[in-house]
Amino acid sequence: MDRKQIITACAGILLAATAATAIFGWHSEHKKAEDLQAQIERLKKQEMRSAVDRSVSAQMEEIANEQREISDEKREEALQQTRIANEMRQRSEIERLNAIDAEHNAIASEKKALEATAVAEEQRKEAEEQRGVAEQQRKLAEHQRIQAEFSKHKADTLSYIALGRSLGSISTIQAQAGNDDIANLLSYASYLYTSRYKGDVYYPAVFQSLMQQSQSKVTWTQHVGAVMNMEYLPGKDNTLVSVSNYGEIILNERQGNRLHSRILFNNNKFDFRDVIIDQTSGNIYAVSRSGHLVIVSQDLKTIKTLELDKVEHPMRLHDLNEKSMLVVGERALALVDLKQKVVSSSKQLPFRITYGSRKEGLPLLFDDQGMMHLVKGLDNYDTRKVPVPGTVTAYCESKNTGIEAYGMSDGTIWIIDKKGKAQKLIGHRSRISKMKLNGRRLFSASYDGSVNLWIADNEKVEPMMLIESNNWILHFCYNTAKSTFWVGDAKGNLTAVNISVPIMIDTIKKKIKRNLTHDEWNYFIGQNVPYESFIGTKEKEVGP
């Protein structure tokens, strides 16, 4: 390295050192300046706080002066209140003394008031006793009045009910004498007084008069043989099928007083004993004692005869369900397949059946040994002894009331209530052929040619004859409304009887063309009964 370069380098180093020293000095001076500036700021803040503190101190001194003034005022006010309190205490003492005097006066007054109240209470009790006696007298008088009115009403009721029954009997006599005009008026009056006073319109004298004057019985001779059974077509209250022991199956349709009949089957080799109509298919099934089952299709065009080889003397049919039917013979049971129309199975019985009915929806069979059998299947039946003596020829039950009825070969009827109490009814003279229970009303038919109605809710049950003929009555049925009664007898007759009281009354009213004269009224009904009109819109009027 030459000298010039060394000098240049030394000069550069010196220059750099001088610059570094200058920069360091500048930084030191700048730092001192900043510290002085910060110290000045702190002093300014301290001076400001001192000024604030002096101001606050001055304000606190002013507040203290004000509080001192207020304290002085309060002290003066307290002294004033003390003076007032002393004055009030003096007044209170005066009032207390006055109150003591008033209390003594009040006690004296209360004593006098209690004495007066005791006197008033005694007077009130005495008045209350007198009022109680008066109320008892009033209640006694009211009770006697009610009793008198009840007795009078009861007497009037019994009198009018008796009048109704008497008029019914007189109406029947007048009809037998050919006086239909007066018979109709008296029959209507009989019903009017009986129903108005809550009497029994099914009382024989009243009901039979209504039946006679409404001409509710119509008879047609349709069969050659005895009518053994009848069945309504489903949903048709005016059309039924009847069968006879002469091999006849006849479809009967009633139109007013006319009966249109159509022979569906006729073969005197058959002896029909029962007929049922399948509610599902509408097919007609008739069983013959000869050992045959005749099936008539719903459209009445197809007839099939099924032989019951293993069933001796068939007598009864039971529809079990939509698929099968039970045939009851004297010594056997058979199941018929309704779809295939064949005998699917049969069962021989160890006893001889004399009569078949139904109980609780199941077949009920009576044998010649005094036993009864509730059939639950071909191999399943409950057996027990018949609860009444004699040979059963008819049976029925009421599911609503629990009453059972047993009709016997000697014409007697036994009814047994749900508690097991038995009652013997006597009214028929020979074999009971058919019975039906509608609630507590028992209908019974007999070989004596009569159909009786029994009201099984009285201790003494008396028969009322609905129908009387000279022929054996073998079967009856009624429509769903229980207003029309159909009877089949041993001479092949079909008899329709209206048993609806409203329909009877409507028929009789249409036949009445005039009112009773005053003389007729006085003669048949009596002067003591207010005269009234049976036709037109006239109000009641008082007779002479």
Tab-separated table of N, CA and C in Angstrom, residues 105-199:
chain	number	residue	atom	x	y	z
A	105	ASN	N	-119.237	5.672	80.845
A	105	ASN	CA	-120.598	5.907	80.327
A	105	ASN	C	-121.001	4.810	79.332
A	106	ALA	N	-120.017	4.370	78.455
A	106	ALA	CA	-120.317	3.331	77.459
A	106	ALA	C	-120.641	2.006	78.121
A	107	ILE	N	-119.886	1.682	79.189
A	107	ILE	CA	-120.157	0.430	79.904
A	107	ILE	C	-121.557	0.431	80.481
A	108	ALA	N	-121.927	1.570	81.027
A	108	ALA	CA	-123.277	1.673	81.581
A	108	ALA	C	-124.329	1.529	80.483
A	109	SER	N	-124.050	2.191	79.335
A	109	SER	CA	-124.999	2.098	78.211
A	109	SER	C	-125.061	0.670	77.667
A	110	GLU	N	-123.879	-0.007	77.587
A	110	GLU	CA	-123.848	-1.397	77.067
A	110	GLU	C	-124.648	-2.319	77.968
A	111	LYS	N	-124.518	-2.088	79.266
A	111	LYS	CA	-125.267	-2.918	80.198
A	111	LYS	C	-126.762	-2.775	79.960
A	112	LYS	N	-127.167	-1.494	79.778
A	112	LYS	CA	-128.586	-1.259	79.503
A	112	LYS	C	-128.996	-1.906	78.168
A	113	ALA	N	-128.059	-1.803	77.149
A	113	ALA	CA	-128.365	-2.389	75.837
A	113	ALA	C	-128.478	-3.901	75.922
A	114	LEU	N	-127.583	-4.542	76.721
A	114	LEU	CA	-127.645	-5.999	76.882
A	114	LEU	C	-128.949	-6.419	77.540
A	115	GLU	N	-129.338	-5.632	78.535
A	115	GLU	CA	-130.604	-5.942	79.195
A	115	GLU	C	-131.761	-5.825	78.198
A	116	ALA	N	-131.711	-4.752	77.366
A	116	ALA	CA	-132.780	-4.582	76.362
A	116	ALA	C	-132.725	-5.692	75.313
A	117	THR	N	-131.458	-6.110	74.921
A	117	THR	CA	-131.305	-7.177	73.928
A	117	THR	C	-131.853	-8.503	74.452
A	118	ALA	N	-131.596	-8.790	75.730
A	118	ALA	CA	-132.101	-10.025	76.331
A	118	ALA	C	-133.628	-10.059	76.290
A	119	VAL	N	-134.212	-8.900	76.622
A	119	VAL	CA	-135.679	-8.822	76.564
A	119	VAL	C	-136.166	-9.030	75.131
A	120	ALA	N	-135.453	-8.361	74.167
A	120	ALA	CA	-135.847	-8.490	72.756
A	120	ALA	C	-135.662	-9.926	72.264
A	121	GLU	N	-134.560	-10.608	72.731
A	121	GLU	CA	-134.307	-11.995	72.310
A	121	GLU	C	-135.411	-12.916	72.819
A	122	GLU	N	-135.827	-12.665	74.086
A	122	GLU	CA	-136.926	-13.465	74.622
A	122	GLU	C	-138.203	-13.258	73.799
A	123	GLN	N	-138.435	-11.987	73.454
A	123	GLN	CA	-139.615	-11.700	72.638
A	123	GLN	C	-139.493	-12.342	71.236
A	124	ARG	N	-138.209	-12.299	70.678
A	124	ARG	CA	-138.009	-12.902	69.350
A	124	ARG	C	-138.248	-14.410	69.386
A	125	LYS	N	-137.694	-15.068	70.452
A	125	LYS	CA	-137.883	-16.512	70.577
A	125	LYS	C	-139.358	-16.866	70.694
A	126	GLU	N	-140.058	-16.043	71.482
A	126	GLU	CA	-141.492	-16.297	71.643
A	126	GLU	C	-142.216	-16.134	70.306
A	127	ALA	N	-141.789	-15.075	69.533
A	127	ALA	CA	-142.404	-14.863	68.209
A	127	ALA	C	-142.032	-15.994	67.247
A	128	GLU	N	-140.753	-16.458	67.377
A	128	GLU	CA	-140.291	-17.552	66.512
A	128	GLU	C	-141.080	-18.829	66.793
A	129	GLU	N	-141.308	-19.097	68.081
A	129	GLU	CA	-142.098	-20.277	68.447
A	129	GLU	C	-143.511	-20.173	67.875
A	130	GLN	N	-144.070	-18.962	68.014
A	130	GLN	CA	-145.419	-18.771	67.471
A	130	GLN	C	-145.428	-18.935	65.949
A	131	ARG	N	-144.338	-18.399	65.296
A	131	ARG	CA	-144.253	-18.547	63.844
A	131	ARG	C	-144.070	-20.025	63.459
A	132	GLY	N	-143.247	-20.770	64.269
A	132	GLY	CA	-143.054	-22.201	63.999
A	132	GLY	C	-144.359	-22.958	64.105
A	133	VAL	N	-145.139	-22.627	65.150
A	133	VAL	CA	-146.442	-23.281	65.298
A	133	VAL	C	-147.338	-22.956	64.110
A	134	ALA	N	-147.286	-21.670	63.693
A	134	ALA	CA	-148.105	-21.262	62.544
A	134	ALA	C	-147.643	-21.975	61.273
A	135	GLU	N	-146.291	-22.136	61.106
A	135	GLU	CA	-145.761	-22.820	59.918
A	135	GLU	C	-146.165	-24.297	59.917
A	136	GLN	N	-146.101	-24.929	61.096
A	136	GLN	CA	-146.544	-26.319	61.198
A	136	GLN	C	-148.024	-26.455	60.832
A	137	GLN	N	-148.793	-25.516	61.323
A	137	GLN	CA	-150.216	-25.538	60.988
A	137	GLN	C	-150.427	-25.357	59.487
A	138	ARG	N	-149.593	-24.427	58.907
A	138	ARG	CA	-149.724	-24.209	57.461
A	138	ARG	C	-149.327	-25.465	56.675
A	139	LYS	N	-148.177	-26.094	57.081
A	139	LYS	CA	-147.730	-27.311	56.406
A	139	LYS	C	-148.742	-28.434	56.555
A	140	LEU	N	-149.310	-28.537	57.755
A	140	LEU	CA	-150.331	-29.563	57.979
A	140	LEU	C	-151.532	-29.327	57.075
A	141	ALA	N	-151.937	-28.054	56.987
A	141	ALA	CA	-153.071	-27.721	56.126
A	141	ALA	C	-152.743	-28.005	54.658
A	142	GLU	N	-151.469	-27.640	54.260
A	142	GLU	CA	-151.047	-27.889	52.875
A	142	GLU	C	-151.003	-29.391	52.581
A	143	HIS	N	-150.473	-30.171	53.551
A	143	HIS	CA	-150.412	-31.625	53.392
A	143	HIS	C	-151.810	-32.214	53.265
A	144	GLN	N	-152.706	-31.728	54.122
A	144	GLN	CA	-154.085	-32.222	54.060
A	144	GLN	C	-154.729	-31.858	52.724
A	145	ARG	N	-154.382	-30.624	52.232
A	145	ARG	CA	-154.924	-30.231	50.929
A	145	ARG	C	-154.391	-31.128	49.809
A	146	ILE	N	-153.060	-31.375	49.856
A	146	ILE	CA	-152.454	-32.241	48.831
A	146	ILE	C	-153.024	-33.651	48.914
A	147	GLN	N	-153.160	-34.141	50.156
A	147	GLN	CA	-153.738	-35.478	50.333
A	147	GLN	C	-155.159	-35.540	49.793
A	148	ALA	N	-155.895	-34.462	50.056
A	148	ALA	CA	-157.271	-34.424	49.557
A	148	ALA	C	-157.297	-34.400	48.034
A	149	GLU	N	-156.382	-33.550	47.452
A	149	GLU	CA	-156.326	-33.497	45.983
A	149	GLU	C	-155.852	-34.820	45.399
A	150	PHE	N	-154.841	-35.443	46.060
A	150	PHE	CA	-154.349	-36.740	45.585
A	150	PHE	C	-155.444	-37.793	45.657
A	151	SER	N	-156.142	-37.792	46.794
A	151	SER	CA	-157.226	-38.761	46.954
A	151	SER	C	-158.306	-38.546	45.892
A	152	LYS	N	-158.607	-37.253	45.657
A	152	LYS	CA	-159.604	-36.961	44.638
A	152	LYS	C	-159.105	-37.367	43.249
A	153	HIS	N	-157.793	-37.022	42.970
A	153	HIS	CA	-157.221	-37.386	41.670
A	153	HIS	C	-157.172	-38.906	41.516
A	154	LYS	N	-156.788	-39.577	42.614
A	154	LYS	CA	-156.732	-41.043	42.560
A	154	LYS	C	-158.119	-41.626	42.342
A	155	ALA	N	-159.070	-41.067	43.051
A	155	ALA	CA	-160.448	-41.540	42.881
A	155	ALA	C	-160.931	-41.273	41.462
A	156	ASP	N	-160.618	-40.051	40.953
A	156	ASP	CA	-161.000	-39.735	39.568
A	156	ASP	C	-160.298	-40.657	38.587
A	157	THR	N	-158.996	-40.899	38.840
A	157	THR	CA	-158.236	-41.781	37.949
A	157	THR	C	-158.839	-43.172	37.912
A	158	LEU	N	-159.055	-43.730	39.108
A	158	LEU	CA	-159.642	-45.071	39.167
A	158	LEU	C	-161.031	-45.091	38.541
A	159	SER	N	-161.763	-44.004	38.782
A	159	SER	CA	-163.115	-43.928	38.230
A	159	SER	C	-163.081	-43.890	36.700
A	160	TYR	N	-162.172	-43.073	36.135
A	160	TYR	CA	-162.101	-42.960	34.682
A	160	TYR	C	-161.518	-44.215	34.039
A	161	ILE	N	-160.543	-44.856	34.726
A	161	ILE	CA	-160.013	-46.118	34.194
A	161	ILE	C	-161.103	-47.183	34.189
A	162	ALA	N	-161.869	-47.235	35.282
A	162	ALA	CA	-162.990	-48.185	35.331
A	162	ALA	C	-164.014	-47.859	34.246
A	163	LEU	N	-164.244	-46.547	34.023
A	163	LEU	CA	-165.175	-46.135	32.968
A	163	LEU	C	-164.665	-46.601	31.603
A	164	GLY	N	-163.333	-46.451	31.373
A	164	GLY	CA	-162.762	-46.886	30.100
A	164	GLY	C	-162.980	-48.374	29.864
A	165	ARG	N	-162.745	-49.173	30.890
A	165	ARG	CA	-162.946	-50.622	30.749
A	165	ARG	C	-164.412	-50.969	30.523
A	166	SER	N	-165.277	-50.260	31.244
A	166	SER	CA	-166.716	-50.502	31.079
A	166	SER	C	-167.174	-50.156	29.659
A	167	LEU	N	-166.676	-49.024	29.132
A	167	LEU	CA	-167.045	-48.624	27.774
A	167	LEU	C	-166.535	-49.618	26.747
A	168	GLY	N	-165.343	-50.211	26.992
A	168	GLY	CA	-164.827	-51.231	26.087
A	168	GLY	C	-165.760	-52.439	26.026
A	169	SER	N	-166.201	-52.879	27.181
A	169	SER	CA	-167.130	-54.026	27.221
A	169	SER	C	-168.445	-53.695	26.535
A	170	ILE	N	-168.964	-52.478	26.791
A	170	ILE	CA	-170.232	-52.079	26.163
A	170	ILE	C	-170.060	-51.981	24.653
A	171	SER	N	-168.889	-51.487	24.203
A	171	SER	CA	-168.623	-51.390	22.765
A	171	SER	C	-168.682	-52.760	22.110
A	172	THR	N	-168.087	-53.750	22.763
A	172	THR	CA	-168.116	-55.119	22.217
A	172	THR	C	-169.540	-55.631	22.116
A	173	ILE	N	-170.346	-55.365	23.151
A	173	ILE	CA	-171.744	-55.806	23.135
A	173	ILE	C	-172.521	-55.117	22.011
A	174	GLN	N	-172.306	-53.809	21.834
A	174	GLN	CA	-172.987	-53.068	20.780
A	174	GLN	C	-172.575	-53.581	19.393
A	175	ALA	N	-171.297	-53.930	19.243
A	175	ALA	CA	-170.833	-54.461	17.954
A	175	ALA	C	-171.482	-55.803	17.656
A	176	GLN	N	-171.596	-56.642	18.667
A	176	GLN	CA	-172.245	-57.948	18.483
A	176	GLN	C	-173.719	-57.790	18.130
A	177	ALA	N	-174.290	-56.672	18.595
A	177	ALA	CA	-175.702	-56.411	18.278
A	177	ALA	C	-175.862	-55.727	16.929
A	178	GLY	N	-174.742	-55.422	16.271
A	178	GLY	CA	-174.807	-54.810	14.946
A	178	GLY	C	-174.813	-53.285	14.967
A	179	ASN	N	-174.619	-52.691	16.132
A	179	ASN	CA	-174.624	-51.227	16.231
A	179	ASN	C	-173.189	-50.696	16.107
A	180	ASP	N	-172.638	-50.802	14.918
A	180	ASP	CA	-171.242	-50.420	14.717
A	180	ASP	C	-171.000	-48.937	14.966
A	181	ASP	N	-171.985	-48.099	14.645
A	181	ASP	CA	-171.820	-46.660	14.804
A	181	ASP	C	-171.524	-46.302	16.259
A	182	ILE	N	-172.386	-46.760	17.154
A	182	ILE	CA	-172.191	-46.458	18.581
A	182	ILE	C	-171.011	-47.245	19.142
A	183	ALA	N	-170.744	-48.444	18.591
A	183	ALA	CA	-169.620	-49.265	19.053
A	183	ALA	C	-168.291	-48.564	18.782
A	184	ASN	N	-168.178	-47.921	17.624
A	184	ASN	CA	-166.950	-47.184	17.308
A	184	ASN	C	-166.737	-46.019	18.274
A	185	LEU	N	-167.800	-45.273	18.560
A	185	LEU	CA	-167.698	-44.141	19.480
A	185	LEU	C	-167.301	-44.595	20.886
A	186	LEU	N	-167.925	-45.682	21.353
A	186	LEU	CA	-167.626	-46.156	22.703
A	186	LEU	C	-166.227	-46.774	22.780
A	187	SER	N	-165.801	-47.427	21.702
A	187	SER	CA	-164.449	-47.999	21.682
A	187	SER	C	-163.404	-46.894	21.758
A	188	TYR	N	-163.626	-45.810	21.008
A	188	TYR	CA	-162.689	-44.684	21.043
A	188	TYR	C	-162.705	-44.020	22.426
A	189	ALA	N	-163.898	-43.862	23.012
A	189	ALA	CA	-164.004	-43.277	24.356
A	189	ALA	C	-163.312	-44.170	25.385
A	190	SER	N	-163.426	-45.471	25.208
A	190	SER	CA	-162.756	-46.415	26.111
A	190	SER	C	-161.249	-46.200	26.090
A	191	TYR	N	-160.678	-46.090	24.896
A	191	TYR	CA	-159.231	-45.838	24.775
A	191	TYR	C	-158.874	-44.461	25.336
A	192	LEU	N	-159.703	-43.459	25.041
A	192	LEU	CA	-159.408	-42.088	25.433
A	192	LEU	C	-159.265	-41.963	26.947
A	193	TYR	N	-160.228	-42.487	27.711
A	193	TYR	CA	-160.185	-42.349	29.162
A	193	TYR	C	-159.112	-43.251	29.774
A	194	THR	N	-158.885	-44.388	29.181
A	194	THR	CA	-157.856	-45.290	29.709
A	194	THR	C	-156.462	-44.695	29.527
A	195	SER	N	-156.157	-44.193	28.329
A	195	SER	CA	-154.824	-43.638	28.071
A	195	SER	C	-154.636	-42.299	28.777
A	196	ARG	N	-155.691	-41.479	28.835
A	196	ARG	CA	-155.579	-40.158	29.452
A	196	ARG	C	-155.226	-40.266	30.928
A	197	TYR	N	-155.737	-41.293	31.615
A	197	TYR	CA	-155.485	-41.468	33.043
A	197	TYR	C	-154.487	-42.591	33.318
A	198	LYS	N	-153.599	-42.818	32.325
A	198	LYS	CA	-152.454	-43.727	32.482
A	198	LYS	C	-152.870	-45.153	32.817
A	199	GLY	N	-154.015	-45.554	32.296
A	199	GLY	CA	-154.434	-46.937	32.477
A	199	GLY	C	-153.765	-47.846	31.460
